[in-house]
mmCIF file of C-alpha atoms and ligand atoms in Angstrom:
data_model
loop_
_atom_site.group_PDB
_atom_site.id
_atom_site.type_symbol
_atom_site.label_atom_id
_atom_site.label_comp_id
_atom_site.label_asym_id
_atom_site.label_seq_id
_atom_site.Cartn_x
_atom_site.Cartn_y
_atom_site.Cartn_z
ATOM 1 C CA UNK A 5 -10.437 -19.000 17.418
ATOM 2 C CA UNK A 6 -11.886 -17.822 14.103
ATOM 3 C CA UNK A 7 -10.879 -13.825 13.053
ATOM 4 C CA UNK A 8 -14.059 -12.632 13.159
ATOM 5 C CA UNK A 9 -14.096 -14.169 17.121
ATOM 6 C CA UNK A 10 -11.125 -12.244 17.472
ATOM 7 C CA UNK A 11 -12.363 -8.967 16.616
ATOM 8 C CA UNK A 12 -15.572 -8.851 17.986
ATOM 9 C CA UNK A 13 -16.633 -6.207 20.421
ATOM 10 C CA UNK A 14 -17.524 -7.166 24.031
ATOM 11 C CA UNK A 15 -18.932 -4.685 26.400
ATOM 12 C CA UNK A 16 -18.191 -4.289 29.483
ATOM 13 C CA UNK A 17 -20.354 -6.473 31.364
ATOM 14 C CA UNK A 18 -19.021 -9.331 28.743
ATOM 15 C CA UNK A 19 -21.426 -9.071 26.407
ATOM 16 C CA UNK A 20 -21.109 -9.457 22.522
ATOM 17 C CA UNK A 21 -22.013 -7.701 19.429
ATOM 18 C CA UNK A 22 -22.518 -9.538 16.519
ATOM 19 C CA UNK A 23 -22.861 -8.411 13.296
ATOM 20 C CA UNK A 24 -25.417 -7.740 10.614
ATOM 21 C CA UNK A 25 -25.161 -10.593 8.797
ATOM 22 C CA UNK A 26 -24.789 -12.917 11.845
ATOM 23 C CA UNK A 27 -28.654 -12.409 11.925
ATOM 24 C CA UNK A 28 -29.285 -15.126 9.108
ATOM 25 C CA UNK A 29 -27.122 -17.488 11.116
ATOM 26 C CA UNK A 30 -29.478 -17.077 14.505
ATOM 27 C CA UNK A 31 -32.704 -16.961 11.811
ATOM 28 C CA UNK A 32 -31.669 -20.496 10.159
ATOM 29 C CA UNK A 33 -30.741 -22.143 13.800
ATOM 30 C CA UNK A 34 -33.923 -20.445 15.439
ATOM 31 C CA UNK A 35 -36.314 -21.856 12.346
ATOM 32 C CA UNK A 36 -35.073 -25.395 12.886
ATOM 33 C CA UNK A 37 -35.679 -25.483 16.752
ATOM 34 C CA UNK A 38 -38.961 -23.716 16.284
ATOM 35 C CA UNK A 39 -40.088 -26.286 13.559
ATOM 36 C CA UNK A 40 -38.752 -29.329 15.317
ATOM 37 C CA UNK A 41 -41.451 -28.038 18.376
ATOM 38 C CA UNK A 42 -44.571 -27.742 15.708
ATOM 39 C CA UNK A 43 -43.527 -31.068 14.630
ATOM 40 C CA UNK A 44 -43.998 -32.831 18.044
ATOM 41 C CA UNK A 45 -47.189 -31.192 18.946
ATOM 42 C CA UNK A 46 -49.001 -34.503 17.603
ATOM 43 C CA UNK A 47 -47.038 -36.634 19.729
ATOM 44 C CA UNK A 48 -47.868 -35.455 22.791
ATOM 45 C CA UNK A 49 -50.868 -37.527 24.008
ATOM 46 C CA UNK A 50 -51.903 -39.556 27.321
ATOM 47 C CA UNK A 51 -49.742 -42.852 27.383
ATOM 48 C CA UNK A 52 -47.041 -41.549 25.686
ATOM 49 C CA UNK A 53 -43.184 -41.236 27.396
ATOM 50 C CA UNK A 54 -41.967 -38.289 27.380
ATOM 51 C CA UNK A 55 -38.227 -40.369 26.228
ATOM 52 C CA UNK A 56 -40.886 -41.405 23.036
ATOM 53 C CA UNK A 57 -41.044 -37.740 22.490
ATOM 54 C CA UNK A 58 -36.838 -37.332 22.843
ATOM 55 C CA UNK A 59 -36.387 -40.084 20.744
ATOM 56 C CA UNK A 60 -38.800 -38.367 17.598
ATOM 57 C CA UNK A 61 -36.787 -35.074 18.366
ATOM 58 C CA UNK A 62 -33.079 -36.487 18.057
ATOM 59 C CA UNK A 63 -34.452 -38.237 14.780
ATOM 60 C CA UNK A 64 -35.870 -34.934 13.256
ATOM 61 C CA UNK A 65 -32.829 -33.410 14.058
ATOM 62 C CA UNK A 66 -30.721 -35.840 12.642
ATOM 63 C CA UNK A 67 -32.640 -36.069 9.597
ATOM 64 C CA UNK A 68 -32.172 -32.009 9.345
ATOM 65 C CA UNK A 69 -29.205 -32.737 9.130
ATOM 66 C CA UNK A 70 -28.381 -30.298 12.248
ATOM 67 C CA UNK A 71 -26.555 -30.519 15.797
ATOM 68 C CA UNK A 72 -27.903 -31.259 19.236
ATOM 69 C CA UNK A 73 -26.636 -28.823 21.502
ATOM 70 C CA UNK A 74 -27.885 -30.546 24.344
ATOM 71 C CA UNK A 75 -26.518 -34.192 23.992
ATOM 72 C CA UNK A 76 -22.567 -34.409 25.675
ATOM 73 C CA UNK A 77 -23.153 -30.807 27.355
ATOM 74 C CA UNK A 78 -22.292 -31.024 31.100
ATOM 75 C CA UNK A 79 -22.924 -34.831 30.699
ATOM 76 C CA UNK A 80 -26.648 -34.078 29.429
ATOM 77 C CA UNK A 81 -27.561 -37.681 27.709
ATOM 78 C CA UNK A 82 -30.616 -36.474 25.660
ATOM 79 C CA UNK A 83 -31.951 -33.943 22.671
ATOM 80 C CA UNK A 84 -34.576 -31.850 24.911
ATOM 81 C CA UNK A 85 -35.634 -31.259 28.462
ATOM 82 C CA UNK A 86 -38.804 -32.459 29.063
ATOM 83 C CA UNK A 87 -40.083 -30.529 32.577
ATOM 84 C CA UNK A 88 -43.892 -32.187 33.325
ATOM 85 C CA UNK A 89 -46.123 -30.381 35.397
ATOM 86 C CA UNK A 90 -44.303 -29.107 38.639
ATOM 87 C CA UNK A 91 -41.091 -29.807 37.387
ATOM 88 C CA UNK A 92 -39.788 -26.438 36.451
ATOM 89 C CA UNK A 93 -36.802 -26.868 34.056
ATOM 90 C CA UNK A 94 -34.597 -29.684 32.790
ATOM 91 C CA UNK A 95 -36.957 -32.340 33.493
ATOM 92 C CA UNK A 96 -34.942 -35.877 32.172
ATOM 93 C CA UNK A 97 -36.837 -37.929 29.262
ATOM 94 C CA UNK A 98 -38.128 -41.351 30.549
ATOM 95 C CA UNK A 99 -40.283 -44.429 30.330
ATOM 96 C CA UNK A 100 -42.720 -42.416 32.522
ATOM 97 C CA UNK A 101 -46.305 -42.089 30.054
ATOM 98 C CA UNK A 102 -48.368 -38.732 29.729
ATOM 99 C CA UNK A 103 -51.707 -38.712 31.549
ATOM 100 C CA UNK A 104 -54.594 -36.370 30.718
ATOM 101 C CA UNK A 105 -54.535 -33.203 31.507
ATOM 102 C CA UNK A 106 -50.733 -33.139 31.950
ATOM 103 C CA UNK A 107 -49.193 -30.513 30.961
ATOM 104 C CA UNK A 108 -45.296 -30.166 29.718
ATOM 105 C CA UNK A 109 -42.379 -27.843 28.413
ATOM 106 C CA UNK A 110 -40.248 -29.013 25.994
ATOM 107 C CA UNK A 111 -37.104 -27.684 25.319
ATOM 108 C CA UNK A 112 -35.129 -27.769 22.036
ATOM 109 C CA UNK A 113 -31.354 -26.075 21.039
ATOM 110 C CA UNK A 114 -30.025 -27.183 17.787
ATOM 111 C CA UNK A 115 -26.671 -26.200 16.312
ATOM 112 C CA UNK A 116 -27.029 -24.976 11.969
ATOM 113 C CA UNK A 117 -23.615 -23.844 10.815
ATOM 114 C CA UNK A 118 -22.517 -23.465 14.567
ATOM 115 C CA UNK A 119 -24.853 -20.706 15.621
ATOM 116 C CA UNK A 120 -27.670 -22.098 18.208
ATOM 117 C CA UNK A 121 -31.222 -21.993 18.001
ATOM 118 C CA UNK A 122 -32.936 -22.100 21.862
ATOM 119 C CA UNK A 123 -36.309 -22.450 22.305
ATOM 120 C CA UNK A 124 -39.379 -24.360 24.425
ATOM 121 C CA UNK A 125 -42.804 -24.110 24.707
ATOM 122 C CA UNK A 126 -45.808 -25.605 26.752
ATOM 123 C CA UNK A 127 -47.961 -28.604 25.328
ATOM 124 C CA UNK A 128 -51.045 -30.753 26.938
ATOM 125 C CA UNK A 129 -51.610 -34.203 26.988
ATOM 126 C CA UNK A 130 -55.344 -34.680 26.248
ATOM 127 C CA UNK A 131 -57.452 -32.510 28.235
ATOM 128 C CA UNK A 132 -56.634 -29.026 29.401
ATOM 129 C CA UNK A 133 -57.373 -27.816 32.730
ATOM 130 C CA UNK A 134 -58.555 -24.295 32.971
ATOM 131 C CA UNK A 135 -56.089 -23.215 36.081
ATOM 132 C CA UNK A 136 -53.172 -24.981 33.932
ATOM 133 C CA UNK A 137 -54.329 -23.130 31.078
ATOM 134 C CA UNK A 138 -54.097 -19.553 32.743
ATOM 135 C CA UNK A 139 -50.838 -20.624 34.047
ATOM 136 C CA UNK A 140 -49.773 -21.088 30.516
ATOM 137 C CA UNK A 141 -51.080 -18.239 28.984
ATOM 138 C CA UNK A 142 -50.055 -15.881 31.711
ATOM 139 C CA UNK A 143 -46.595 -17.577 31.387
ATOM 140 C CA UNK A 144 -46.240 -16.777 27.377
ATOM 141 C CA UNK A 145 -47.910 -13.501 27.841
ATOM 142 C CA UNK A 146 -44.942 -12.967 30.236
ATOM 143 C CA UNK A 147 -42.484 -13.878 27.374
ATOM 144 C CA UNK A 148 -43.772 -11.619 25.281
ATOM 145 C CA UNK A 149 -43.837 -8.538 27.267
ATOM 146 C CA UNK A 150 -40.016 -9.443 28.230
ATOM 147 C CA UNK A 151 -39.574 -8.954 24.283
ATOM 148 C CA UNK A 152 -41.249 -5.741 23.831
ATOM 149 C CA UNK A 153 -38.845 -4.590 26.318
ATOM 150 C CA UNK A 154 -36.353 -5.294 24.190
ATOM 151 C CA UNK A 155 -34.929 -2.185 22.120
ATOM 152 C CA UNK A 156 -31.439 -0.189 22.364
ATOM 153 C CA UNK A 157 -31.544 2.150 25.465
ATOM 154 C CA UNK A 158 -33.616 -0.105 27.467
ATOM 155 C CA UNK A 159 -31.943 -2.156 30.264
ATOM 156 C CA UNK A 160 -32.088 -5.989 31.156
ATOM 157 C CA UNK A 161 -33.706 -5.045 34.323
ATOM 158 C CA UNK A 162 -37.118 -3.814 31.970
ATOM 159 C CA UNK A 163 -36.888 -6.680 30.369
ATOM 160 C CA UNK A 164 -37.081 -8.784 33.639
ATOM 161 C CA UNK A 165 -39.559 -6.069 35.636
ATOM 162 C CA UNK A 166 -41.949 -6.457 32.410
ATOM 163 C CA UNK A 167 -42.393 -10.158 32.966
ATOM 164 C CA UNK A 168 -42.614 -9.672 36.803
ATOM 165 C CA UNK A 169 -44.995 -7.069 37.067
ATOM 166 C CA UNK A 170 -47.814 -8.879 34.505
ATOM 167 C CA UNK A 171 -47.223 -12.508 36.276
ATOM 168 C CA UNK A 172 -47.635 -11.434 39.675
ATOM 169 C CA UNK A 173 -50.314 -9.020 39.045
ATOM 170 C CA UNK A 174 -52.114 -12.166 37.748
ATOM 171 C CA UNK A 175 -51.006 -13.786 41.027
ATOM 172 C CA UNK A 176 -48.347 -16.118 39.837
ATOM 173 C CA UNK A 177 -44.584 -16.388 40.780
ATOM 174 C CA UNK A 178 -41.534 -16.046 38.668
ATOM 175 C CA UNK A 179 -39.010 -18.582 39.522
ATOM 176 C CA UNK A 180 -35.846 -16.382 40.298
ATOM 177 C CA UNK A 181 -33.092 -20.056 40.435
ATOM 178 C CA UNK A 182 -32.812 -20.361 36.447
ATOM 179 C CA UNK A 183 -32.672 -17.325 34.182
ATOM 180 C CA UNK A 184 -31.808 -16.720 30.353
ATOM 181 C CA UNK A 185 -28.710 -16.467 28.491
ATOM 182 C CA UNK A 186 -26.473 -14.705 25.813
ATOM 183 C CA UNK A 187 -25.848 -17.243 22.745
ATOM 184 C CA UNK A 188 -24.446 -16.687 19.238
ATOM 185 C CA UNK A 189 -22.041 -19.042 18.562
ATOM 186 C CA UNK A 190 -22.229 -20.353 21.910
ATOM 187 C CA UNK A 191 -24.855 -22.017 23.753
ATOM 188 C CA UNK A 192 -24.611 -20.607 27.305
ATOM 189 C CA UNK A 193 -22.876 -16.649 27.571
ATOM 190 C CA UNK A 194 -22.883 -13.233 29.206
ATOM 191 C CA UNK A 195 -25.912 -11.906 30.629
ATOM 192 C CA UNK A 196 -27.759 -13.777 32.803
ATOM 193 C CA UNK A 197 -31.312 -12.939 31.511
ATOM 194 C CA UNK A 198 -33.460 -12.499 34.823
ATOM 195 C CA UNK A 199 -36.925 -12.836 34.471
ATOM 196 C CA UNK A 200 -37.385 -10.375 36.978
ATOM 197 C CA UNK A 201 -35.891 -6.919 38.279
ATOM 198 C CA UNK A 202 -35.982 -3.104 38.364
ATOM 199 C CA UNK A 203 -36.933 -0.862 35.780
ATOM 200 C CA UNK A 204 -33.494 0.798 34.249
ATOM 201 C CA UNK A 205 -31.553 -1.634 36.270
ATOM 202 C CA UNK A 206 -28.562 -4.251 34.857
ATOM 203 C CA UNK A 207 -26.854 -3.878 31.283
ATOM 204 C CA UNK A 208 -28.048 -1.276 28.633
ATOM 205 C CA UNK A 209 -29.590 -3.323 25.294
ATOM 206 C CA UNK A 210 -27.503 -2.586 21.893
ATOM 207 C CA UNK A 211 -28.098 -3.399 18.818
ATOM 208 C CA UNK A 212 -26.281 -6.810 17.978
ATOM 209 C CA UNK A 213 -26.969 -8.439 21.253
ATOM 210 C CA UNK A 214 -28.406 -12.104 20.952
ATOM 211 C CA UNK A 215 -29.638 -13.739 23.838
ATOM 212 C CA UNK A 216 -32.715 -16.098 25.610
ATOM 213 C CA UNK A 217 -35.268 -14.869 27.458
ATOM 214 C CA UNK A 218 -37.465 -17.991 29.205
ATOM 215 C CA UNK A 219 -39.585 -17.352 32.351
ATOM 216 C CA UNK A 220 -40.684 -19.958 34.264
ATOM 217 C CA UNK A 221 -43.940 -19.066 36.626
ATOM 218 C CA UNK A 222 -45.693 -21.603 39.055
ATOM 219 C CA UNK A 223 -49.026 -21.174 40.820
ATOM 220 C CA UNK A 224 -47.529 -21.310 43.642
ATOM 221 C CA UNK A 225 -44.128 -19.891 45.303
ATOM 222 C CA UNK A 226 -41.162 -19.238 43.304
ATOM 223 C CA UNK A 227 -38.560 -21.905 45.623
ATOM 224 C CA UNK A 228 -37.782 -24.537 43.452
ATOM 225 C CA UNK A 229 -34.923 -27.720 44.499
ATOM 226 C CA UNK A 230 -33.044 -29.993 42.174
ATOM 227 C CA UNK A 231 -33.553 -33.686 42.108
ATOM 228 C CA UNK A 232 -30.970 -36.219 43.329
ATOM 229 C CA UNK A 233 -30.488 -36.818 39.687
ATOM 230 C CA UNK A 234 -28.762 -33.280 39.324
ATOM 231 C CA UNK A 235 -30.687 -32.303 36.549
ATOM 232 C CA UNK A 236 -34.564 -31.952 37.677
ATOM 233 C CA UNK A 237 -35.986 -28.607 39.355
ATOM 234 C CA UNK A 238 -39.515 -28.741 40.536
ATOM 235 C CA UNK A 239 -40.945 -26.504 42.746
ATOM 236 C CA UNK A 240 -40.615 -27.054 46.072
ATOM 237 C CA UNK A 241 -44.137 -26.477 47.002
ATOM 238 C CA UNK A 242 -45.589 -29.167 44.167
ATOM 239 C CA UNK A 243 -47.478 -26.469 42.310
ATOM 240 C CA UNK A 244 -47.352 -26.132 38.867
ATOM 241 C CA UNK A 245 -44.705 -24.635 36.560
ATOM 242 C CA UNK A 246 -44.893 -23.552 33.042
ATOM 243 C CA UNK A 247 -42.358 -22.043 30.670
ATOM 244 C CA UNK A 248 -41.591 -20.426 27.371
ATOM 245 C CA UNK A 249 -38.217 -19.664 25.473
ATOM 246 C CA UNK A 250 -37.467 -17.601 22.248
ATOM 247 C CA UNK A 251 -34.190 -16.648 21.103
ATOM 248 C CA UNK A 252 -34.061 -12.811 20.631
ATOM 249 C CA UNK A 253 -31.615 -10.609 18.423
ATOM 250 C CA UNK A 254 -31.476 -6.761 19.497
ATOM 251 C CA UNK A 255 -32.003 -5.017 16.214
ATOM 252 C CA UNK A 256 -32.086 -0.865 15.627
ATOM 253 C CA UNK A 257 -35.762 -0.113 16.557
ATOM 254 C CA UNK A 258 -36.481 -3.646 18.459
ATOM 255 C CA UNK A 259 -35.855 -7.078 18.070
ATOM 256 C CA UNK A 260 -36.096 -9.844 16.163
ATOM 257 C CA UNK A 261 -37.502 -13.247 17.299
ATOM 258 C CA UNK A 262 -35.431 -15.862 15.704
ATOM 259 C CA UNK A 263 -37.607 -18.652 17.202
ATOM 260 C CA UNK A 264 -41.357 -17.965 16.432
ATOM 261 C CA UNK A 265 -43.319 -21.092 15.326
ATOM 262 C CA UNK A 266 -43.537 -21.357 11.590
ATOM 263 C CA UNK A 267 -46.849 -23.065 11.735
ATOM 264 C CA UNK A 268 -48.225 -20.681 14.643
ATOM 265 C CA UNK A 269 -48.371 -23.678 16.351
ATOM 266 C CA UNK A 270 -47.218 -21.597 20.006
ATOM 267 C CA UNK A 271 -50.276 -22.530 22.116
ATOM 268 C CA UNK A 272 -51.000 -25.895 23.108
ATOM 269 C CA UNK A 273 -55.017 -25.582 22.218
ATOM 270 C CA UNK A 274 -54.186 -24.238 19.215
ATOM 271 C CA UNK A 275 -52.180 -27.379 17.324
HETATM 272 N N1 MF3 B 314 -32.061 -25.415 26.641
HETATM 273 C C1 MF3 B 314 -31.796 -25.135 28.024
HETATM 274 C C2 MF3 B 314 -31.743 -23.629 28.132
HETATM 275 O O1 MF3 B 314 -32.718 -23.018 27.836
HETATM 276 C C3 MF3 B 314 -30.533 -25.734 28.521
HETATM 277 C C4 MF3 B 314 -30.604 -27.198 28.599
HETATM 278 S S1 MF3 B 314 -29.082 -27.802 29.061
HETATM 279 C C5 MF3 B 314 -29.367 -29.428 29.214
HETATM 280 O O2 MF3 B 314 -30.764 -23.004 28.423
HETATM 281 F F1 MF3 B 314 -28.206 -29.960 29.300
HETATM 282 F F2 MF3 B 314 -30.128 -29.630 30.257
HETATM 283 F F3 MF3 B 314 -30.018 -29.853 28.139
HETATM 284 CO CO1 CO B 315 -31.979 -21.253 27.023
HETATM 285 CO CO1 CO B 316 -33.728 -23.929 26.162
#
């Protein structure tokens, strides 16, 4: 374990405090994910494979020069999750090709100097439908009010009522089986990050705190069931699921969002 490991804080519900200058570390990491996911946006057409897309993204990131996170991790074989249409999360890269009007999340983590940059976003093969595109924007308007939440003195519960209250007051669901994460130097810590909850309720926010947040919503109901291949969630209804991911820092007045696009390239109509 390195020193500074050693003498970190950790609060009481397990949660650490990193430092000032641990910041840059999540900003480089964060950049890199975020600007891997501009760079596939023109590879995402009908009658492409979503392992076509997998394949680009482990060669971007090896030409960074960077880490998959994902590759080796709980037996994980590949550089992103790509989770088409109903599948809600961890969707497996294959030979299977895009059609129009699919729709698709695609999730990146990279390691830069051993700190980890987490992020996904939604993309559209060819045409996009205008109930899959409410579904999508009501999903990253959910993000975002989950990071407006985020300042010292507020709770994880706001973070998590925030996102619930706007997606089901726009008649969606938020799926309640997969929830964010703490990260840092680590890919998967203390909290877990639920994109839903009480006002006030769960672990006070301090400054230093870096974490996920990454609501999933369907159309439909919020069950979802794992594949036999022990990776895939869908939604046990078949409706649609979208989902966005930034990786957050808690700073004094707010937060910082280490994962924003650097080509603004967040919404899949506006590549
Ligand atoms: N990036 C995912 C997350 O947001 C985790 C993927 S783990 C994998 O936490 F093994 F499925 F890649
Ligand atoms: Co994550
Ligand atoms: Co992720």
């Amino acid at each position: 374990m390195a020193l500074d490991d050693m003498r970190a804080r950790i609060t009481k519900d397990g949660i650490r405090i990193y430092e000032d200058a641990d910041f840059a570390g999540m900003r480089a990491a964060g950049r890199v994910a975020a600007d891997i996911l501009d760079a596939v946006v023109p590879l995402v057409l009908p009658g492409t494979s979503t392992a076509a897309i997998d394949d680009f993204i482990t060669e971007e990131i090896r030409r960074r020069g960077v880490t998959s996170a994902t590759i080796g991790y709980k037996g994980y074989r590949h550089a992103s999750c790509i989770s088409v249409n109903h599948v809600v999360c961890h969707g497996i890269p294959g030979a299977k090709l895009l059609v129009d009007g699919d729709i698709l999340n695609v999730d990146v983590t990279v390691i830069v100097d051993g700190w980890f940059g987490d992020t996904s976003r939604m993309y559209v093969a060819g045409q996009l439908a205008r109930k899959a595109e409410r579904l999508i924007e009501v999903t990253h308007e959910g993000l975002m009010r989950g990071i407006a939440a985020v300042k010292p003195g507020n709770t994880f519960g706001d973070i998590g009522h925030a996102i619930q209250a706007y997606v089901e007051a726009n008649r969606m669901s938020v799926v309640r089986d997969f929830c964010g994460h703490g990260l840092g130097r680590v890919f998967h810590a203390p909290p877990n990050v639920l994109h839903y909850g009480r006002a006030g309720a769960g672990p006070v926010l301090e400054e230093g705190m870096f974490f996920t947040i990454e609501p999933m919503v369907n159309l439909g109901r919020p069950e979802t069931k794992v594949l036999a291949d022990d990776w895939t969630a869908v939604t046990r209804d078949k409706s649609l699921s979208a989902q966005f991911e930034h990786s957050v820092g808690v700073t004094a007045t707010g937060c910082e969002i280490f994962t924003l696009s650097p080509a603004g390239k967040f919404h899949p109509t506006w590549g």
